[in-house]
Amino acid sequence: MAQKPRQPRTNRYKKQNGKGLTALAVFLVLLLALLVGGYYFFAWQQQEEVFKPQQHAAPAIPHVAPPASPVPVDALPNKEPGPDWEHYTDDTPRPAIKLPPAQQPLSAGKAELAIIVDDMGSSLQELRRLLAIGVPLTLAVIPGLRHDREVAALADSQGAEVMLHLPMQSKEYPRRRLEANGLLLSYDQAKLQQLVEGYFTQVPQAKGANNHMGSAFTEDEPQMRAVLSLLSQRGLFFVDSVTTPASVGSRLAAELGMKSARRDVFLDNEQQEAYIMGQLSTAVNRARKTGRAIAICHPHPVTIATLAKALPTLQQQGITLVYASRLVR
C-alpha cells in the first residue's frame, strides 16, 4: 500500500518564542518612547523656568525691637532651661523709666558699665570661664543651687563681686516654677525672715542682692519692705532687675536708706552673638549718655563667649567696667 507523504512537523516552541520576541520588542519600543518623551518634557519644563520672571529675594530687614509691652518680663516663655533652674528674664522693651537722682550722670566724659551675671550657682565651669575674661563682673548666685557655696567662695577668692539672686514669686506662679526656697506673697514676716537668713548662710560672701523673677513680689510694698529691711540690716545694696515696670524696689530701698540702682539692659534675651552685641552696644550708649549703666545677662555658653570677645575692647572705647556696687547710690 502506498504511503502518504510525510507532513512537515510543526515546532510549537518556535511559534511561542516568536510571539515572546514580538511582545518584548513592543515593550522595549514603548519604554524607549516613554524615556524620550520624559526627557523632552523635562527639558521643556527647564526652559519654561528659564523664561519665568525672576523672583528676587526680599532685602534683609534690620532687627527692630518689638514695641513696649505691659506683660511682665518674667511672665514670658523661657528661652533655655538650665540643669537646676530656668531663666525668667527677657529683654522685651519697657516704657522709659525716669532715673532717680542717684542715677544721674557722674561727671563729663566718664562712662562706667557694670555687668551682672544672674543665675549663678549651678556650675563651677561657667564661673571659671567668666573669671577667665579678666574684667570686673558681678555674679548673682541663686541660693540653693547645686554649687551655690562653691561658686560664691571661688568668685570671692578671685576678687569678683558676689550678690544674692533672690527667687521671688512671679505673676505666673504656680504655673511658672519657683525655687523651693523662693519668696511668696502668702508668707508671713517670720517665714520671710527664715528664708532670707538661710540665703546668707548659703552665700555669705554677698555684698548686694537683686531679684530673680518677682514680677508679682516686687510690686507688693509690704512684702518688699520686709525683705529689703532684712538686707539693709546686713548692709547689702539692692539692684532692682525691673521684671515689672511697677516694681517698688528702688523706691523702698531709698526710703530705707539703702544703696540701690535699677537694671538698664538685659543682654541675652536672644541667645545669638549678634543680638547680644547689639544689646551690649545699647548698654554702652546708655553709659556714655548718663555716665553709668547696669546690664544683666545669664551664663549661657554664647553669652560667655560673646562677653569674652567684646568686654576686653571696651576700655579702648572709653568705657570703664566696674562692679555693681560702684553704681549704687
GROMACS .gro file of C-alpha atoms in nm:
model
  329
    1MET     CA    1   0.000   0.000   0.000
    2ALA     CA    2   0.132   0.335  -0.096
    3GLN     CA    3   0.249   0.552   0.193
    4LYS     CA    4   0.110   0.902   0.242
    5PRO     CA    5   0.354   1.188   0.200
    6ARG     CA    6   0.502   1.280   0.537
    7GLN     CA    7   0.378   1.617   0.659
    8PRO     CA    8   0.641   1.859   0.795
    9ARG     CA    9   0.634   1.861   1.175
   10THR     CA   10   0.522   2.184   1.338
   11ASN     CA   11   0.755   2.327   1.606
   12ARG     CA   12   0.516   2.471   1.860
   13TYR     CA   13   0.801   2.602   2.074
   14LYS     CA   14   0.936   2.806   1.786
   15LYS     CA   15   0.598   2.970   1.739
   16GLN     CA   16   0.576   3.059   2.105
   17ASN     CA   17   0.927   3.203   2.107
   18GLY     CA   18   0.839   3.415   1.810
   19LYS     CA   19   0.539   3.559   1.989
   20GLY     CA   20   0.750   3.626   2.301
   21LEU     CA   21   1.013   3.811   2.099
   22THR     CA   22   0.746   4.023   1.936
   23ALA     CA   23   0.597   4.120   2.274
   24LEU     CA   24   0.941   4.204   2.411
   25ALA     CA   25   1.013   4.424   2.112
   26VAL     CA   26   0.687   4.611   2.160
   27PHE     CA   27   0.765   4.660   2.530
   28LEU     CA   28   1.113   4.795   2.453
   29VAL     CA   29   0.975   5.036   2.194
   30LEU     CA   30   0.717   5.166   2.439
   31LEU     CA   31   0.979   5.202   2.712
   32LEU     CA   32   1.209   5.391   2.477
   33ALA     CA   33   0.924   5.619   2.373
   34LEU     CA   34   0.841   5.684   2.736
   35LEU     CA   35   1.201   5.771   2.818
   36VAL     CA   36   1.239   6.001   2.520
   37GLY     CA   37   0.907   6.167   2.593
   38GLY     CA   38   1.005   6.216   2.958
   39TYR     CA   39   1.339   6.367   2.858
   40TYR     CA   40   1.179   6.623   2.624
   41PHE     CA   41   0.910   6.706   2.881
   42PHE     CA   42   1.177   6.769   3.146
   43ALA     CA   43   1.379   6.981   2.901
   44TRP     CA   44   1.067   7.182   2.818
   45GLN     CA   45   0.999   7.241   3.188
   46GLN     CA   46   1.355   7.362   3.242
   47GLN     CA   47   1.321   7.601   2.951
   48GLU     CA   48   0.997   7.733   3.097
   49GLU     CA   49   1.175   7.801   3.426
   50VAL     CA   50   1.447   7.995   3.247
   51PHE     CA   51   1.197   8.232   3.092
   52LYS     CA   52   0.987   8.281   3.404
   53PRO     CA   53   1.019   8.627   3.566
   54GLN     CA   54   1.293   8.609   3.828
   55GLN     CA   55   1.174   8.627   4.190
   56HIS     CA   56   1.429   8.836   4.374
   57ALA     CA   57   1.475   8.772   4.744
   58ALA     CA   58   1.343   9.046   4.968
   59PRO     CA   59   1.619   9.261   5.114
   60ALA     CA   60   1.721   9.176   5.468
   61ILE     CA   61   1.533   9.379   5.725
   62PRO     CA   62   1.741   9.504   6.014
   63HIS     CA   63   1.637   9.379   6.356
   64VAL     CA   64   1.377   9.607   6.510
   65ALA     CA   65   1.285   9.564   6.873
   66PRO     CA   66   0.917   9.491   6.938
   67PRO     CA   67   0.705   9.769   7.083
   68ALA     CA   68   0.679   9.821   7.453
   69SER     CA   69   0.456   9.568   7.625
   70PRO     CA   70   0.292   9.573   7.967
   71VAL     CA   71   0.346   9.196   8.001
   72PRO     CA   72   0.578   9.126   8.296
   73VAL     CA   73   0.926   9.025   8.189
   74ASP     CA   74   0.927   8.703   8.388
   75ALA     CA   75   0.583   8.605   8.254
   76LEU     CA   76   0.729   8.544   7.911
   77PRO     CA   77   0.832   8.198   7.788
   78ASN     CA   78   1.172   8.068   7.890
   79LYS     CA   79   1.445   8.057   7.631
   80GLU     CA   80   1.654   7.775   7.765
   81PRO     CA   81   1.612   7.596   8.098
   82GLY     CA   82   1.932   7.515   8.281
   83PRO     CA   83   2.004   7.194   8.472
   84ASP     CA   84   1.870   7.321   8.804
   85TRP     CA   85   1.680   7.636   8.719
   86GLU     CA   86   1.501   7.829   8.449
   87HIS     CA   87   1.586   8.169   8.305
   88TYR     CA   88   1.299   8.402   8.380
   89THR     CA   89   1.424   8.728   8.235
   90ASP     CA   90   1.356   8.871   7.894
   91ASP     CA   91   1.453   9.188   7.712
   92THR     CA   92   1.111   9.294   7.595
   93PRO     CA   93   1.135   9.675   7.589
   94ARG     CA   94   0.966   9.865   7.869
   95PRO     CA   95   0.831  10.220   7.884
   96ALA     CA   96   1.106  10.469   7.960
   97ILE     CA   97   1.179  10.476   8.331
   98LYS     CA   98   1.274  10.806   8.488
   99LEU     CA   99   1.602  10.764   8.670
  100PRO     CA  100   1.615  10.862   9.036
  101PRO     CA  101   1.865  11.134   9.134
  102ALA     CA  102   2.120  10.871   9.236
  103GLN     CA  103   2.142  10.757   8.874
  104GLN     CA  104   2.218  11.096   8.719
  105PRO     CA  105   2.548  11.140   8.528
  106LEU     CA  106   2.869  11.122   8.728
  107SER     CA  107   3.099  11.362   8.551
  108ALA     CA  108   3.156  11.476   8.194
  109GLY     CA  109   3.329  11.218   7.977
  110LYS     CA  110   3.305  10.938   8.233
  111ALA     CA  111   3.120  10.621   8.135
  112GLU     CA  112   3.101  10.324   8.370
  113LEU     CA  113   2.932   9.993   8.295
  114ALA     CA  114   2.853   9.713   8.540
  115ILE     CA  115   2.757   9.369   8.414
  116ILE     CA  116   2.566   9.136   8.647
  117VAL     CA  117   2.559   8.767   8.556
  118ASP     CA  118   2.240   8.618   8.702
  119ASP     CA  119   2.151   8.255   8.777
  120MET     CA  120   2.496   8.160   8.903
  121GLY     CA  121   2.543   7.863   9.135
  122SER     CA  122   2.478   7.569   8.906
  123SER     CA  123   2.822   7.523   8.752
  124LEU     CA  124   3.182   7.590   8.852
  125GLN     CA  125   3.283   7.560   8.487
  126GLU     CA  126   3.065   7.857   8.396
  127LEU     CA  127   3.227   8.058   8.673
  128ARG     CA  128   3.581   7.973   8.561
  129ARG     CA  129   3.503   8.078   8.205
  130LEU     CA  130   3.366   8.409   8.326
  131LEU     CA  131   3.662   8.475   8.555
  132ALA     CA  132   3.900   8.399   8.267
  133ILE     CA  133   3.768   8.704   8.078
  134GLY     CA  134   3.971   8.911   8.322
  135VAL     CA  135   3.733   9.205   8.371
  136PRO     CA  136   3.515   9.310   8.668
  137LEU     CA  137   3.194   9.106   8.671
  138THR     CA  138   2.927   9.088   8.941
  139LEU     CA  139   2.796   8.736   8.993
  140ALA     CA  140   2.442   8.690   9.127
  141VAL     CA  141   2.409   8.347   9.290
  142ILE     CA  142   2.073   8.178   9.344
  143PRO     CA  143   2.087   8.031   9.695
  144GLY     CA  144   2.001   7.663   9.693
  145LEU     CA  145   2.152   7.566   9.358
  146ARG     CA  146   2.384   7.266   9.346
  147HIS     CA  147   2.712   7.460   9.364
  148ASP     CA  148   2.597   7.785   9.526
  149ARG     CA  149   2.852   7.778   9.809
  150GLU     CA  150   3.144   7.673   9.590
  151VAL     CA  151   3.066   7.930   9.321
  152ALA     CA  152   3.032   8.212   9.574
  153ALA     CA  153   3.351   8.116   9.757
  154LEU     CA  154   3.562   8.080   9.442
  155ALA     CA  155   3.430   8.403   9.290
  156ASP     CA  156   3.502   8.592   9.611
  157SER     CA  157   3.853   8.443   9.639
  158GLN     CA  158   3.929   8.564   9.285
  159GLY     CA  159   3.818   8.919   9.362
  160ALA     CA  160   3.485   8.907   9.179
  161GLU     CA  161   3.179   9.064   9.338
  162VAL     CA  162   2.906   8.831   9.466
  163MET     CA  163   2.536   8.909   9.504
  164LEU     CA  164   2.230   8.716   9.618
  165HIS     CA  165   1.988   8.643   9.334
  166LEU     CA  166   1.664   8.639   9.535
  167PRO     CA  167   1.400   8.399   9.398
  168MET     CA  168   1.065   8.579   9.414
  169GLN     CA  169   0.710   8.499   9.309
  170SER     CA  170   0.609   8.593   8.956
  171LYS     CA  171   0.263   8.671   8.825
  172GLU     CA  172   0.268   8.334   8.651
  173TYR     CA  173   0.316   8.137   8.975
  174PRO     CA  174   0.243   7.848   9.031
  175ARG     CA  175   0.228   7.768   8.659
  176ARG     CA  176   0.578   7.905   8.630
  177ARG     CA  177   0.812   7.718   8.857
  178LEU     CA  178   0.981   7.886   9.151
  179GLU     CA  179   1.267   7.750   9.357
  180ALA     CA  180   1.158   7.563   9.670
  181ASN     CA  181   1.311   7.836   9.887
  182GLY     CA  182   1.154   8.118   9.687
  183LEU     CA  183   0.974   8.413   9.846
  184LEU     CA  184   0.594   8.400   9.813
  185LEU     CA  185   0.336   8.670   9.872
  186SER     CA  186   0.149   8.437  10.108
  187TYR     CA  187   0.442   8.410  10.352
  188ASP     CA  188   0.427   8.594  10.682
  189GLN     CA  189   0.715   8.801  10.820
  190ALA     CA  190   0.859   8.511  11.019
  191LYS     CA  191   0.874   8.286  10.712
  192LEU     CA  192   1.033   8.557  10.500
  193GLN     CA  193   1.298   8.617  10.766
  194GLN     CA  194   1.370   8.246  10.793
  195LEU     CA  195   1.426   8.213  10.421
  196VAL     CA  196   1.637   8.528  10.383
  197GLU     CA  197   1.855   8.428  10.679
  198GLY     CA  198   1.904   8.096  10.504
  199TYR     CA  199   2.026   8.277  10.193
  200PHE     CA  200   2.300   8.445  10.395
  201THR     CA  201   2.410   8.105  10.523
  202GLN     CA  202   2.437   7.968  10.170
  203VAL     CA  203   2.600   8.276  10.015
  204PRO     CA  204   2.776   8.462  10.300
  205GLN     CA  205   3.002   8.650  10.055
  206ALA     CA  206   2.712   8.851   9.911
  207LYS     CA  207   2.764   9.227   9.903
  208GLY     CA  208   2.426   9.302   9.750
  209ALA     CA  209   2.113   9.142   9.606
  210ASN     CA  210   1.881   9.155   9.307
  211ASN     CA  211   1.555   8.980   9.229
  212HIS     CA  212   1.515   8.658   9.033
  213MET     CA  213   1.171   8.666   8.869
  214GLY     CA  214   0.948   8.865   9.108
  215SER     CA  215   0.702   9.045   8.882
  216ALA     CA  216   0.436   8.988   9.150
  217PHE     CA  217   0.652   9.010   9.461
  218THR     CA  218   0.837   9.330   9.370
  219GLU     CA  219   0.504   9.510   9.318
  220ASP     CA  220   0.391   9.426   9.673
  221GLU     CA  221   0.504   9.703   9.909
  222PRO     CA  222   0.465   9.525  10.248
  223GLN     CA  223   0.649   9.212  10.136
  224MET     CA  224   0.925   9.404   9.961
  225ARG     CA  225   0.970   9.631  10.261
  226ALA     CA  226   1.011   9.327  10.486
  227VAL     CA  227   1.275   9.168  10.263
  228LEU     CA  228   1.466   9.490  10.195
  229SER     CA  229   1.474   9.566  10.569
  230LEU     CA  230   1.649   9.233  10.626
  231LEU     CA  231   1.901   9.311  10.352
  232SER     CA  232   1.957   9.659  10.491
  233GLN     CA  233   2.033   9.520  10.836
  234ARG     CA  234   2.315   9.320  10.675
  235GLY     CA  235   2.447   9.624  10.491
  236LEU     CA  236   2.364   9.490  10.145
  237PHE     CA  237   2.279   9.707   9.845
  238PHE     CA  238   1.986   9.627   9.615
  239VAL     CA  239   1.969   9.625   9.235
  240ASP     CA  240   1.615   9.613   9.100
  241SER     CA  241   1.614   9.379   8.799
  242VAL     CA  242   1.294   9.556   8.684
  243THR     CA  243   1.099   9.248   8.582
  244THR     CA  244   0.789   9.466   8.603
  245PRO     CA  245   0.757   9.841   8.539
  246ALA     CA  246   0.554   9.865   8.861
  247SER     CA  247   0.831   9.742   9.089
  248VAL     CA  248   0.855   9.931   9.421
  249GLY     CA  249   1.203   9.802   9.497
  250SER     CA  250   1.409  10.111   9.421
  251ARG     CA  251   1.171  10.350   9.596
  252LEU     CA  252   1.152  10.141   9.911
  253ALA     CA  253   1.528  10.091   9.918
  254ALA     CA  254   1.573  10.468   9.908
  255GLU     CA  255   1.321  10.511  10.190
  256LEU     CA  256   1.511  10.257  10.398
  257GLY     CA  257   1.840  10.437  10.335
  258MET     CA  258   1.981  10.150  10.130
  259LYS     CA  259   2.216  10.194   9.837
  260SER     CA  260   2.033  10.084   9.525
  261ALA     CA  261   2.012  10.101   9.146
  262ARG     CA  262   1.800   9.975   8.859
  263ARG     CA  263   1.884   9.747   8.571
  264ASP     CA  264   1.915   9.927   8.236
  265VAL     CA  265   1.954   9.648   7.978
  266PHE     CA  266   1.913   9.272   7.953
  267LEU     CA  267   2.182   9.141   7.719
  268ASP     CA  268   2.081   8.789   7.618
  269ASN     CA  269   1.709   8.750   7.575
  270GLU     CA  270   1.804   8.601   7.239
  271GLN     CA  271   2.098   8.365   7.254
  272GLN     CA  272   2.273   8.488   6.943
  273GLU     CA  273   2.604   8.670   6.929
  274ALA     CA  274   2.472   8.947   6.702
  275TYR     CA  275   2.181   9.016   6.934
  276ILE     CA  276   2.400   9.019   7.245
  277MET     CA  277   2.647   9.253   7.074
  278GLY     CA  278   2.358   9.485   6.987
  279GLN     CA  279   2.231   9.489   7.344
  280LEU     CA  280   2.581   9.548   7.475
  281SER     CA  281   2.607   9.843   7.238
  282THR     CA  282   2.281   9.977   7.385
  283ALA     CA  283   2.428   9.948   7.735
  284VAL     CA  284   2.746  10.125   7.626
  285ASN     CA  285   2.547  10.410   7.471
  286ARG     CA  286   2.346  10.440   7.790
  287ALA     CA  287   2.666  10.461   7.993
  288ARG     CA  288   2.801  10.732   7.767
  289LYS     CA  289   2.479  10.930   7.791
  290THR     CA  290   2.416  10.908   8.166
  291GLY     CA  291   2.761  10.828   8.299
  292ARG     CA  292   2.667  10.477   8.411
  293ALA     CA  293   2.466  10.170   8.311
  294ILE     CA  294   2.388   9.830   8.454
  295ALA     CA  295   2.339   9.532   8.224
  296ILE     CA  296   2.217   9.187   8.325
  297CYS     CA  297   2.288   8.860   8.146
  298HIS     CA  298   2.300   8.485   8.214
  299PRO     CA  299   2.573   8.221   8.191
  300HIS     CA  300   2.467   8.080   7.854
  301PRO     CA  301   2.765   7.949   7.651
  302VAL     CA  302   2.704   8.202   7.372
  303THR     CA  303   2.675   8.485   7.624
  304ILE     CA  304   3.004   8.396   7.790
  305ALA     CA  305   3.178   8.362   7.452
  306THR     CA  306   3.043   8.699   7.337
  307LEU     CA  307   3.144   8.874   7.658
  308ALA     CA  308   3.493   8.725   7.629
  309LYS     CA  309   3.521   8.870   7.279
  310ALA     CA  310   3.372   9.213   7.346
  311LEU     CA  311   3.446   9.323   7.702
  312PRO     CA  312   3.827   9.349   7.681
  313THR     CA  313   3.788   9.602   7.397
  314LEU     CA  314   3.554   9.840   7.580
  315GLN     CA  315   3.832  10.017   7.767
  316GLN     CA  316   3.963  10.141   7.432
  317GLN     CA  317   3.619  10.290   7.366
  318GLY     CA  318   3.622  10.499   7.682
  319ILE     CA  319   3.410  10.257   7.888
  320THR     CA  320   3.520  10.155   8.236
  321LEU     CA  321   3.390   9.818   8.355
  322VAL     CA  322   3.305   9.826   8.724
  323TYR     CA  323   3.127   9.617   8.985
  324ALA     CA  324   2.759   9.681   9.055
  325SER     CA  325   2.844   9.819   9.399
  326ARG     CA  326   3.019  10.108   9.224
  327LEU     CA  327   2.696  10.224   9.061
  328VAL     CA  328   2.454  10.207   9.354
  329ARG     CA  329   2.371  10.529   9.539
   0.00000   0.00000   0.00000
